Coordinates of N, CA and C and ligand atoms in Angstrom, one line a residue:
M1 N 63.9 186.7 -36.3 CA 63.2 185.6 -35.6 C 62.4 184.8 -36.6
S2 N 62.4 183.5 -36.5 CA 61.7 182.7 -37.5 C 60.2 182.8 -37.2
K3 N 59.5 182.5 -38.3 CA 58.0 182.6 -38.2 C 57.4 181.7 -37.1
K4 N 58.0 180.5 -37.0 CA 57.5 179.5 -36.0 C 57.7 180.1 -34.6
L5 N 58.9 180.6 -34.4 CA 59.1 181.2 -33.0 C 58.2 182.4 -32.7
D6 N 58.0 183.2 -33.8 CA 57.1 184.3 -33.7 C 55.7 184.0 -33.2
I7 N 55.2 182.9 -33.8 CA 53.8 182.4 -33.4 C 53.9 181.9 -31.9
V8 N 54.9 181.1 -31.6 CA 55.0 180.5 -30.3 C 55.1 181.6 -29.2
K9 N 55.9 182.6 -29.5 CA 56.1 183.7 -28.6 C 54.8 184.4 -28.2
K10 N 53.9 184.4 -29.1 CA 52.7 185.2 -28.8 C 51.7 184.5 -27.9
Q11 N 51.9 183.2 -27.7 CA 51.0 182.4 -26.9 C 51.3 182.5 -25.4
E12 N 50.3 183.0 -24.6 CA 50.6 183.1 -23.2 C 50.3 181.8 -22.5
L13 N 51.3 181.2 -21.9 CA 51.2 179.9 -21.3 C 50.9 180.0 -19.8
L14 N 51.4 181.0 -19.1 CA 51.2 181.1 -17.7 C 50.8 182.5 -17.3
K15 N 49.7 182.6 -16.6 CA 49.2 183.9 -16.1 C 49.0 183.9 -14.6
V16 N 49.7 184.8 -13.9 CA 49.6 184.8 -12.5 C 49.1 186.2 -12.1
E17 N 48.0 186.3 -11.4 CA 47.3 187.6 -11.2 C 47.0 187.8 -9.7
D18 N 47.7 188.8 -9.1 CA 47.4 189.2 -7.7 C 47.4 188.0 -6.7
L19 N 48.4 187.3 -6.7 CA 48.5 186.1 -5.9 C 48.9 186.5 -4.5
H20 N 48.1 185.9 -3.5 CA 48.4 186.1 -2.1 C 48.5 184.8 -1.4
M21 N 49.4 184.7 -0.5 CA 49.5 183.4 0.3 C 49.8 183.8 1.7
V22 N 48.9 183.3 2.6 CA 49.1 183.5 4.1 C 49.1 182.1 4.7
Y23 N 50.2 181.7 5.3 CA 50.2 180.4 6.0 C 49.6 180.7 7.4
R24 N 48.7 179.8 7.8 CA 48.1 179.9 9.1 C 48.3 178.6 9.9
S25 N 48.7 178.8 11.2 CA 48.8 177.7 12.0 C 48.3 178.1 13.4
G26 N 47.1 177.7 13.8 CA 46.5 178.2 15.0 C 46.3 179.7 14.9
K27 N 46.9 180.5 15.9 CA 46.8 181.9 15.8 C 47.9 182.6 15.1
L28 N 48.9 181.8 14.7 CA 50.1 182.3 14.0 C 49.8 182.5 12.5
E29 N 50.2 183.6 11.9 CA 50.1 183.9 10.5 C 51.4 184.3 9.9
S30 N 51.7 183.8 8.7 CA 53.0 184.2 8.1 C 52.6 184.4 6.6
T31 N 52.8 185.7 6.2 CA 52.5 186.1 4.8 C 53.7 185.9 3.9
A32 N 53.5 185.0 2.9 CA 54.6 184.7 2.0 C 54.4 185.4 0.7
L33 N 53.2 185.6 0.2 CA 53.0 186.3 -1.1 C 52.1 187.5 -0.9
R34 N 52.4 188.7 -1.5 CA 51.6 189.9 -1.2 C 51.2 190.5 -2.6
G35 N 50.5 189.8 -3.4 CA 50.0 190.4 -4.7 C 51.0 190.2 -5.8
V36 N 51.3 189.0 -6.2 CA 52.3 188.7 -7.3 C 51.5 188.5 -8.6
S37 N 51.9 189.3 -9.6 CA 51.3 189.2 -10.9 C 52.4 189.1 -12.0
F38 N 52.4 188.2 -12.9 CA 53.3 188.2 -14.1 C 52.7 187.2 -15.1
R39 N 53.3 187.2 -16.3 CA 52.9 186.3 -17.4 C 54.2 185.7 -18.0
V40 N 54.0 184.5 -18.5 CA 55.1 183.8 -19.2 C 54.5 183.3 -20.5
K41 N 55.2 183.6 -21.6 CA 54.7 183.2 -22.9 C 55.4 181.8 -23.3
A42 N 54.7 181.0 -24.1 CA 55.3 179.8 -24.5 C 56.6 180.0 -25.2
G43 N 57.6 179.2 -24.8 CA 59.0 179.3 -25.4 C 59.9 180.2 -24.6
E44 N 59.4 180.9 -23.5 CA 60.3 181.7 -22.7 C 61.0 180.9 -21.6
F45 N 62.2 181.5 -21.2 CA 62.9 181.0 -20.1 C 63.0 182.1 -19.1
V46 N 62.3 182.0 -18.0 CA 62.2 183.1 -17.0 C 62.8 182.6 -15.7
A47 N 63.6 183.5 -15.1 CA 64.1 183.2 -13.7 C 63.5 184.1 -12.7
I48 N 63.1 183.6 -11.5 CA 62.7 184.4 -10.4 C 63.8 184.4 -9.4
M49 N 64.3 185.5 -9.1 CA 65.4 185.6 -8.2 C 65.0 186.3 -6.9
G50 N 65.6 186.0 -5.8 CA 65.4 186.7 -4.6 C 66.0 186.0 -3.4
P51 N 66.2 186.7 -2.3 CA 66.9 186.1 -1.1 C 66.0 185.1 -0.4
S52 N 66.6 184.3 0.4 CA 65.9 183.3 1.2 C 64.7 183.9 1.9
G53 N 63.6 183.3 1.9 CA 62.4 183.8 2.7 C 61.5 184.8 1.9
C54 N 61.9 185.1 0.7 CA 61.1 186.1 0.0 C 59.8 185.5 -0.7
G55 N 59.7 184.2 -0.7 CA 58.4 183.6 -1.2 C 58.6 182.8 -2.4
K56 N 59.8 182.5 -2.9 CA 60.0 181.8 -4.2 C 59.5 180.4 -4.2
S57 N 59.8 179.7 -3.1 CA 59.3 178.3 -3.1 C 57.8 178.2 -3.0
T58 N 57.2 179.1 -2.2 CA 55.8 179.2 -2.1 C 55.1 179.4 -3.4
L59 N 55.7 180.4 -4.2 CA 55.2 180.7 -5.5 C 55.3 179.4 -6.4
L60 N 56.5 178.8 -6.4 CA 56.6 177.6 -7.3 C 55.7 176.5 -6.9
H61 N 55.5 176.3 -5.6 CA 54.6 175.2 -5.2 C 53.2 175.5 -5.6
I62 N 52.8 176.8 -5.6 CA 51.4 177.1 -6.0 C 51.3 176.9 -7.5
L63 N 52.3 177.3 -8.3 CA 52.3 177.1 -9.7 C 52.2 175.7 -10.1
G64 N 52.9 174.8 -9.3 CA 52.9 173.4 -9.6 C 51.7 172.7 -9.0
G65 N 50.8 173.4 -8.4 CA 49.6 172.7 -7.9 C 49.8 172.0 -6.6
L66 N 50.9 172.2 -5.9 CA 51.2 171.5 -4.7 C 50.6 172.2 -3.5
L67 N 50.3 173.5 -3.7 CA 49.7 174.4 -2.6 C 48.6 175.2 -3.2
R68 N 47.6 175.5 -2.4 CA 46.5 176.3 -2.9 C 46.7 177.7 -2.3
P69 N 46.7 178.8 -3.2 CA 46.9 180.1 -2.7 C 45.7 180.6 -1.8
T70 N 46.0 181.6 -1.0 CA 44.9 182.2 -0.2 C 43.9 183.0 -1.2
S71 N 44.5 183.7 -2.1 CA 43.7 184.3 -3.2 C 44.5 184.6 -4.4
G72 N 43.8 184.9 -5.5 CA 44.5 185.2 -6.8 C 44.3 184.1 -7.8
E73 N 44.8 184.4 -9.0 CA 44.6 183.6 -10.2 C 45.9 183.0 -10.7
V74 N 45.8 181.7 -11.0 CA 47.0 181.0 -11.7 C 46.4 180.2 -12.9
L75 N 46.7 180.7 -14.1 CA 46.2 180.0 -15.3 C 47.4 179.4 -16.0
I76 N 47.4 178.0 -16.1 CA 48.4 177.3 -16.8 C 47.8 176.7 -18.1
D77 N 48.2 177.2 -19.2 CA 47.7 176.7 -20.5 C 46.1 176.9 -20.5
G78 N 45.6 177.9 -19.8 CA 44.2 178.2 -19.8 C 43.5 177.6 -18.6
F79 N 44.2 176.7 -17.9 CA 43.5 176.0 -16.8 C 43.8 176.7 -15.4
D80 N 42.7 176.9 -14.6 CA 42.8 177.7 -13.4 C 43.3 176.7 -12.2
M81 N 44.5 176.8 -11.9 CA 45.1 175.9 -10.9 C 44.6 176.4 -9.5
A82 N 44.4 177.7 -9.3 CA 44.0 178.2 -8.0 C 42.6 177.7 -7.5
Q83 N 41.7 177.6 -8.5 CA 40.3 177.2 -8.2 C 40.0 175.8 -8.3
A84 N 40.8 175.0 -9.1 CA 40.5 173.6 -9.4 C 40.4 172.7 -8.2
R85 N 39.6 171.7 -8.3 CA 39.6 170.7 -7.3 C 40.9 169.9 -7.3
D86 N 41.2 169.2 -6.1 CA 42.5 168.5 -6.0 C 42.7 167.5 -7.1
G87 N 41.7 166.7 -7.5 CA 41.9 165.7 -8.5 C 42.3 166.4 -9.9
E88 N 41.6 167.5 -10.2 CA 41.9 168.2 -11.5 C 43.3 168.7 -11.4
R89 N 43.7 169.3 -10.3 CA 45.0 169.9 -10.2 C 46.1 168.8 -10.4
T90 N 45.9 167.7 -9.8 CA 46.8 166.6 -9.9 C 47.0 166.2 -11.4
K91 N 45.8 166.2 -12.1 CA 45.9 165.8 -13.5 C 46.7 166.8 -14.3
V92 N 46.4 168.1 -14.1 CA 47.1 169.1 -14.8 C 48.6 169.0 -14.5
R93 N 48.9 168.8 -13.2 CA 50.3 168.7 -12.8 C 51.0 167.6 -13.5
R94 N 50.3 166.4 -13.6 CA 50.9 165.2 -14.3 C 51.0 165.5 -15.8
D95 N 50.0 166.1 -16.4 CA 50.0 166.2 -17.8 C 50.8 167.4 -18.4
K96 N 50.9 168.4 -17.6 CA 51.4 169.7 -18.2 C 52.7 170.2 -17.6
I97 N 53.1 169.7 -16.4 CA 54.2 170.3 -15.7 C 55.3 169.3 -15.4
G98 N 56.5 169.7 -15.6 CA 57.7 168.9 -15.2 C 58.4 169.6 -14.1
F99 N 58.9 168.8 -13.1 CA 59.6 169.4 -12.0 C 61.0 169.0 -11.9
V100 N 61.9 170.0 -11.6 CA 63.3 169.7 -11.3 C 63.6 170.3 -10.0
F101 N 64.1 169.5 -9.1 CA 64.3 169.9 -7.7 C 65.8 170.1 -7.4
Q102 N 66.1 170.9 -6.3 CA 67.4 171.1 -5.9 C 68.1 169.8 -5.5
R103 N 67.4 168.9 -4.9 CA 68.0 167.7 -4.4 C 67.8 166.5 -5.3
F104 N 67.5 166.7 -6.6 CA 67.3 165.7 -7.6 C 66.1 164.8 -7.4
N105 N 66.0 164.3 -6.2 CA 64.8 163.4 -5.9 C 64.7 162.2 -6.8
L106 N 65.9 161.6 -7.1 CA 65.8 160.3 -7.9 C 65.7 159.1 -7.0
L107 N 65.0 158.1 -7.4 CA 64.9 156.9 -6.6 C 66.2 156.2 -6.6
P108 N 66.8 156.0 -5.4 CA 68.2 155.5 -5.3 C 68.4 154.1 -5.8
T109 N 67.3 153.2 -5.7 CA 67.5 151.8 -6.1 C 67.4 151.6 -7.6
L110 N 66.9 152.6 -8.3 CA 66.7 152.5 -9.8 C 67.8 153.1 -10.6
T111 N 68.1 152.5 -11.8 CA 69.1 153.1 -12.7 C 68.5 154.4 -13.2
A112 N 69.4 155.2 -13.9 CA 69.0 156.4 -14.6 C 67.8 156.1 -15.5
R113 N 68.0 155.1 -16.4 CA 66.9 154.8 -17.3 C 65.6 154.4 -16.6
D114 N 65.8 153.6 -15.6 CA 64.6 153.1 -14.9 C 63.8 154.3 -14.1
N115 N 64.6 155.2 -13.6 CA 64.0 156.4 -13.0 C 63.1 157.1 -14.1
I116 N 63.6 157.2 -15.3 CA 62.9 157.9 -16.4 C 61.7 157.1 -16.8
E117 N 61.9 155.7 -16.9 CA 60.8 154.8 -17.2 C 59.6 154.9 -16.2
L118 N 60.0 155.0 -14.9 CA 58.9 155.0 -13.9 C 58.1 156.2 -14.1
A119 N 58.7 157.4 -14.3 CA 58.0 158.6 -14.5 C 57.0 158.5 -15.7
S120 N 57.5 157.9 -16.7 CA 56.7 157.7 -17.9 C 55.5 156.8 -17.7
R121 N 55.8 155.7 -17.0 CA 54.7 154.7 -16.8 C 53.7 155.2 -15.8
L122 N 54.1 156.0 -14.8 CA 53.1 156.6 -13.9 C 52.2 157.6 -14.6
H123 N 52.8 158.2 -15.7 CA 52.0 159.2 -16.5 C 50.9 158.5 -17.3
N124 N 51.3 157.5 -18.1 CA 50.2 156.9 -19.0 C 50.5 155.5 -19.2
N125 N 51.2 154.8 -18.3 CA 51.5 153.4 -18.4 C 52.2 153.0 -19.8
H126 N 52.9 154.0 -20.3 CA 53.5 153.7 -21.6 C 55.0 154.2 -21.5
F127 N 55.9 153.5 -22.1 CA 57.3 153.9 -22.1 C 57.8 153.8 -23.5
D128 N 58.3 154.9 -24.0 CA 58.9 154.9 -25.4 C 60.4 154.9 -25.2
I129 N 60.9 153.7 -25.3 CA 62.4 153.5 -25.1 C 63.2 154.3 -26.0
A130 N 62.8 154.4 -27.3 CA 63.6 155.2 -28.2 C 63.7 156.6 -27.8
K131 N 62.5 157.2 -27.3 CA 62.5 158.6 -26.9 C 63.4 158.8 -25.7
A132 N 63.3 157.8 -24.7 CA 64.1 157.9 -23.5 C 65.6 157.9 -23.9
N133 N 66.0 157.0 -24.8 CA 67.4 156.8 -25.2 C 67.9 158.1 -25.9
E134 N 67.0 158.7 -26.7 CA 67.3 159.9 -27.4 C 67.6 161.0 -26.4
M135 N 66.7 161.1 -25.4 CA 66.8 162.1 -24.4 C 68.1 162.0 -23.6
L136 N 68.4 160.7 -23.2 CA 69.6 160.5 -22.5 C 70.9 160.9 -23.3
R137 N 70.8 160.6 -24.6 CA 71.9 161.0 -25.5 C 72.0 162.5 -25.6
M138 N 70.9 163.1 -25.7 CA 70.9 164.6 -25.9 C 71.5 165.3 -24.6
L139 N 71.2 164.6 -23.4 CA 71.7 165.2 -22.2 C 73.1 164.7 -21.8
G140 N 73.7 164.0 -22.8 CA 75.1 163.5 -22.6 C 75.2 162.4 -21.6
L141 N 74.1 161.5 -21.5 CA 74.1 160.5 -20.5 C 74.0 159.1 -21.1
K142 N 74.3 159.0 -22.4 CA 74.2 157.7 -23.0 C 74.9 156.6 -22.3
D143 N 76.1 156.9 -21.9 CA 76.9 155.8 -21.3 C 76.6 155.6 -19.8
K144 N 75.6 156.4 -19.3 CA 75.4 156.3 -17.8 C 74.0 155.7 -17.6
M145 N 73.3 155.3 -18.6 CA 71.8 155.0 -18.4 C 71.6 153.8 -17.4
H146 N 72.6 152.9 -17.3 CA 72.4 151.8 -16.4 C 73.1 152.0 -15.0
H147 N 73.5 153.2 -14.8 CA 74.0 153.6 -13.5 C 73.0 154.0 -12.5
K148 N 73.2 153.6 -11.2 CA 72.3 154.1 -10.2 C 72.7 155.5 -9.7
P149 N 71.8 156.3 -9.1 CA 72.2 157.7 -8.7 C 73.5 157.8 -7.9
S150 N 73.7 156.8 -7.0 CA 75.0 156.9 -6.2 C 76.2 156.7 -7.0
E151 N 76.1 156.2 -8.3 CA 77.2 156.0 -9.2 C 77.4 157.2 -10.1
L152 N 76.6 158.2 -9.9 CA 76.6 159.4 -10.8 C 77.1 160.6 -10.0
S153 N 77.7 161.6 -10.7 CA 78.0 162.9 -10.1 C 76.7 163.7 -9.9
G154 N 76.8 164.7 -9.1 CA 75.6 165.6 -8.8 C 75.1 166.1 -10.1
G155 N 76.0 166.6 -11.0 CA 75.6 167.1 -12.3 C 74.8 166.1 -13.1
E156 N 75.4 164.9 -13.1 CA 74.7 163.8 -13.9 C 73.4 163.5 -13.3
Q157 N 73.3 163.4 -12.0 CA 72.0 163.1 -11.4 C 71.0 164.2 -11.8
Q158 N 71.4 165.5 -11.8 CA 70.5 166.5 -12.1 C 70.0 166.4 -13.6
R159 N 71.0 165.9 -14.4 CA 70.6 165.8 -15.9 C 69.6 164.6 -16.0
V160 N 69.8 163.6 -15.2 CA 68.8 162.5 -15.2 C 67.4 163.0 -14.8
A161 N 67.5 163.9 -13.7 CA 66.2 164.4 -13.2 C 65.5 165.3 -14.3
I162 N 66.4 166.0 -15.1 CA 65.8 166.9 -16.1 C 65.1 166.0 -17.2
A163 N 65.9 164.9 -17.6 CA 65.3 163.9 -18.5 C 64.0 163.4 -18.0
R164 N 63.9 163.0 -16.7 CA 62.7 162.5 -16.1 C 61.6 163.5 -16.2
A165 N 61.9 164.8 -15.9 CA 60.9 165.8 -16.0 C 60.3 166.0 -17.4
L166 N 61.2 165.7 -18.4 CA 60.8 166.1 -19.8 C 60.1 164.9 -20.5
I167 N 60.2 163.7 -19.9 CA 59.8 162.5 -20.7 C 58.4 162.6 -21.1
N168 N 57.5 163.2 -20.3 CA 56.1 163.3 -20.7 C 55.7 164.6 -21.4
R169 N 56.7 165.2 -21.9 CA 56.6 166.4 -22.7 C 55.7 167.5 -22.0
P170 N 56.1 168.0 -20.9 CA 55.4 169.0 -20.2 C 55.4 170.3 -21.0
V171 N 54.3 171.1 -20.8 CA 54.3 172.4 -21.5 C 55.1 173.4 -20.7
L172 N 55.3 173.1 -19.4 CA 56.0 174.0 -18.5 C 57.0 173.2 -17.6
L173 N 58.3 173.6 -17.6 CA 59.2 173.0 -16.7 C 59.5 174.0 -15.6
L174 N 59.2 173.5 -14.4 CA 59.5 174.3 -13.2 C 60.7 173.8 -12.5
A175 N 61.7 174.7 -12.3 CA 63.0 174.3 -11.7 C 63.2 175.0 -10.4
D176 N 63.3 174.3 -9.3 CA 63.5 174.8 -8.0 C 64.9 174.8 -7.6
E177 N 65.7 175.9 -7.7 CA 67.1 176.0 -7.4 C 67.8 174.8 -8.0
P178 N 67.8 174.6 -9.3 CA 68.4 173.4 -9.9 C 69.9 173.2 -9.7
T179 N 70.6 174.3 -9.4 CA 72.0 174.2 -9.3 C 72.4 174.4 -7.8
G180 N 71.4 174.4 -6.9 CA 71.7 174.7 -5.5 C 72.6 173.7 -4.8
N181 N 72.6 172.5 -5.4 CA 73.4 171.4 -4.7 C 74.7 171.0 -5.6
L182 N 75.0 171.9 -6.5 CA 76.1 171.5 -7.4 C 77.3 172.5 -7.3
D183 N 78.5 171.9 -7.7 CA 79.7 172.8 -7.7 C 79.6 173.6 -9.0
S184 N 80.6 174.6 -9.1 CA 80.4 175.5 -10.2 C 80.4 174.9 -11.6
G185 N 81.3 173.9 -11.8 CA 81.4 173.2 -13.1 C 80.1 172.5 -13.5
N186 N 79.6 171.8 -12.5 CA 78.3 171.1 -12.8 C 77.2 172.0 -12.9
S187 N 77.2 173.1 -12.2 CA 76.1 174.1 -12.3 C 76.1 174.7 -13.7
R188 N 77.3 175.0 -14.2 CA 77.4 175.6 -15.5 C 76.8 174.6 -16.6
M189 N 77.2 173.3 -16.4 CA 76.7 172.3 -17.4 C 75.2 172.2 -17.4
V190 N 74.6 172.2 -16.2 CA 73.2 172.0 -16.1 C 72.5 173.3 -16.6
L191 N 73.1 174.5 -16.4 CA 72.5 175.7 -16.9 C 72.5 175.7 -18.4
E192 N 73.7 175.3 -19.0 CA 73.8 175.2 -20.4 C 72.7 174.3 -21.0
M193 N 72.5 173.2 -20.3 CA 71.5 172.2 -20.8 C 70.1 172.9 -20.8
L194 N 69.8 173.6 -19.7 CA 68.4 174.2 -19.6 C 68.3 175.3 -20.7
K195 N 69.4 176.0 -20.9 CA 69.4 177.0 -22.0 C 69.2 176.4 -23.4
N196 N 69.9 175.3 -23.6 CA 69.8 174.6 -24.8 C 68.3 174.0 -25.0
L197 N 67.8 173.5 -24.0 CA 66.4 173.0 -24.1 C 65.4 174.1 -24.5
N198 N 65.7 175.2 -23.9 CA 64.8 176.4 -24.2 C 65.1 176.9 -25.7
Q199 N 66.3 177.0 -26.0 CA 66.6 177.7 -27.3 C 66.4 176.7 -28.5
E200 N 66.8 175.5 -28.3 CA 66.7 174.5 -29.5 C 65.3 173.9 -29.5
Y201 N 64.7 173.5 -28.3 CA 63.5 172.8 -28.3 C 62.3 173.6 -27.9
K202 N 62.5 174.9 -27.7 CA 61.5 175.8 -27.3 C 60.7 175.4 -26.0
Q203 N 61.4 174.7 -25.1 CA 60.8 174.3 -23.8 C 60.6 175.6 -23.0
T204 N 59.4 175.8 -22.5 CA 59.2 176.9 -21.6 C 59.7 176.5 -20.2
I205 N 60.5 177.4 -19.6 CA 61.1 177.1 -18.3 C 60.8 178.2 -17.3
L206 N 60.4 177.9 -16.1 CA 60.4 178.9 -15.0 C 61.3 178.4 -13.9
M207 N 62.3 179.1 -13.6 CA 63.3 178.6 -12.6 C 63.4 179.6 -11.4
I208 N 63.4 179.1 -10.2 CA 63.7 180.0 -9.1 C 65.1 179.8 -8.6
T209 N 65.7 180.8 -8.2 CA 67.1 180.7 -7.8 C 67.5 181.9 -7.0
H210 N 68.6 181.8 -6.1 CA 69.1 183.0 -5.5 C 70.5 183.3 -6.1
D211 N 70.8 182.5 -7.2 CA 72.2 182.6 -7.7 C 72.1 183.5 -9.0
H212 N 72.9 184.6 -9.0 CA 72.9 185.5 -10.2 C 73.4 184.8 -11.4
E213 N 74.4 183.9 -11.3 CA 74.9 183.2 -12.5 C 73.8 182.3 -13.1
A214 N 73.1 181.7 -12.3 CA 72.0 180.8 -12.8 C 70.9 181.7 -13.5
A215 N 70.5 182.8 -12.8 CA 69.5 183.6 -13.4 C 69.9 184.2 -14.7
A216 N 71.3 184.4 -14.9 CA 71.7 185.0 -16.2 C 71.5 184.1 -17.4
S217 N 71.2 182.8 -17.1 CA 70.9 181.9 -18.3 C 69.5 182.1 -18.8
A218 N 68.7 182.8 -18.1 CA 67.3 183.0 -18.5 C 67.2 184.2 -19.4
G219 N 66.1 184.2 -20.2 CA 65.8 185.4 -21.1 C 65.3 186.5 -20.3
R220 N 64.6 186.3 -19.2 CA 64.0 187.4 -18.4 C 64.1 187.0 -16.9
I221 N 64.5 188.0 -16.1 CA 64.7 187.8 -14.7 C 63.7 188.6 -13.9
L222 N 62.9 188.0 -13.1 CA 62.0 188.7 -12.2 C 62.6 188.7 -10.8
E223 N 62.6 189.9 -10.2 CA 63.2 190.1 -8.9 C 62.1 190.0 -7.8
M224 N 62.3 189.2 -6.8 CA 61.3 189.1 -5.7 C 61.9 189.5 -4.4
R225 N 61.1 190.3 -3.7 CA 61.5 190.7 -2.3 C 60.3 190.7 -1.4
D226 N 60.4 190.0 -0.3 CA 59.3 190.1 0.7 C 57.9 189.9 0.1
G227 N 57.8 188.8 -0.7 CA 56.5 188.4 -1.2 C 56.0 189.2 -2.4
K228 N 56.8 190.1 -2.9 CA 56.4 190.9 -4.1 C 57.4 190.8 -5.2
L229 N 57.0 191.1 -6.5 CA 57.9 191.2 -7.6 C 58.3 192.6 -7.7
L230 N 59.7 192.9 -7.8 CA 60.1 194.3 -7.9 C 60.2 194.8 -9.3
S231 N 60.9 194.1 -10.2 CA 61.2 194.6 -11.5 C 61.3 193.5 -12.5
R232 N 61.2 193.9 -13.8 CA 61.3 192.9 -14.8 C 62.6 193.3 -15.6
V233 N 63.5 192.4 -15.7 CA 64.8 192.7 -16.4 C 64.9 191.8 -17.6
Q234 N 65.1 192.4 -18.7 CA 65.4 191.7 -20.0 C 66.8 191.3 -20.0
N235 N 67.2 190.0 -20.2 CA 68.5 189.6 -20.3 C 69.1 189.9 -21.7
L236 N 69.9 191.0 -21.8 CA 70.3 191.5 -23.1 C 71.2 190.5 -23.9
F237 N 72.0 189.7 -23.1 CA 72.9 188.7 -23.7 C 72.1 187.7 -24.4
Y238 N 71.0 187.2 -23.7 CA 70.1 186.2 -24.2 C 69.4 186.7 -25.4
A239 N 68.9 187.9 -25.3 CA 68.2 188.5 -26.5 C 69.1 188.6 -27.7
M240 N 70.4 189.0 -27.5 CA 71.3 189.1 -28.6 C 71.5 187.7 -29.2
E241 N 71.7 186.7 -28.4 CA 72.0 185.3 -28.8 C 70.8 184.8 -29.7
Q242 N 69.6 185.2 -29.2 CA 68.4 184.7 -29.9 C 68.0 185.6 -31.1
K243 N 68.8 186.7 -31.3 CA 68.6 187.6 -32.4 C 67.2 188.3 -32.2
L244 N 66.9 188.6 -30.9 CA 65.6 189.3 -30.7 C 65.8 190.8 -30.7
L245 N 67.1 191.2 -30.7 CA 67.3 192.7 -30.7 C 67.8 193.1 -32.1
Ligands
ADP301 P1 62.0 181.2 -0.3 O1 61.7 180.0 -1.1 O2 62.2 182.5 -1.1 O3 63.1 181.0 0.7 P2 59.5 180.6 1.1 O4 58.4 180.6 0.1 O5 60.1 179.3 1.6 O6 60.7 181.6 0.6 O7 59.0 181.4 2.4 C1 58.3 182.6 2.4 C2 57.8 183.0 3.8 O8 56.8 182.1 4.1 C3 58.9 182.9 4.9 O9 58.6 183.9 5.8 C4 58.6 181.5 5.5 O10 59.0 181.5 6.8 C5 57.1 181.4 5.3 N1 56.7 180.0 5.2 C6 57.1 179.2 4.2 N2 56.5 177.9 4.3 C7 55.8 178.0 5.5 C8 54.9 177.1 6.2 N3 54.7 175.9 5.7 N4 54.3 177.5 7.3 C9 54.4 178.8 7.7 N5 55.2 179.7 7.1 C10 55.9 179.3 6.0

């Protein structure tokens, strides 16, 4: 392992401690998280796997600052998302986190490049065209940058969404079932891309999925059932590729 990677690996980027979430609506209660704890170091690619209804989306929405937990601690790059006021959470979400969604969520009237530019301008009213072009090239989208989402395949749309999520250099990329809407060929391409972002560019990624093939792209897989984490599984193929073993 290179010295640079060694240092990066030691830095804890995400700490989740005893997280609980109970949805309440009138007298009805639904418990989604029952004491979830885990850590992610900078430069890791972690997948959280589990069946529908086990609490994956709830967890991801809390990590992304879109939901406030009932109790527990969420530290992202040292910042407490669970306790922070709404305005502070929004700032951390904007500055530190990139999101990739199952349904891509691109604006249909804008081209690929303009979708990326909008994300950049909303962040700090600045757009680095050279950086955006480089990113589109890296993601294999150089010839598609002037296409609108309806003129792109699902896989291409997801790659544009990944470029959009990365344009503001987030410390953490949160991916919510990123291959859930894709056929197997496009899924594989998107997963290769995420793996490459992690291995070549040291992008920290946390992905939720119910797909074993998707989870196998990650370095570590956390299994979730009924609002709890079951086990931590080291992905040996990933470790061998990264020469960690
Ligand atoms: P997953 O993403 O693994 O499918 P969710 O986090 O969506 O799981 O859901 C976990 C549990 O919380 C489920 O029992 C679900 O019905 C419940 N739940 C999710 N969102 C809400 C909500 N807004 N109000 C009430 N219950 C919810």
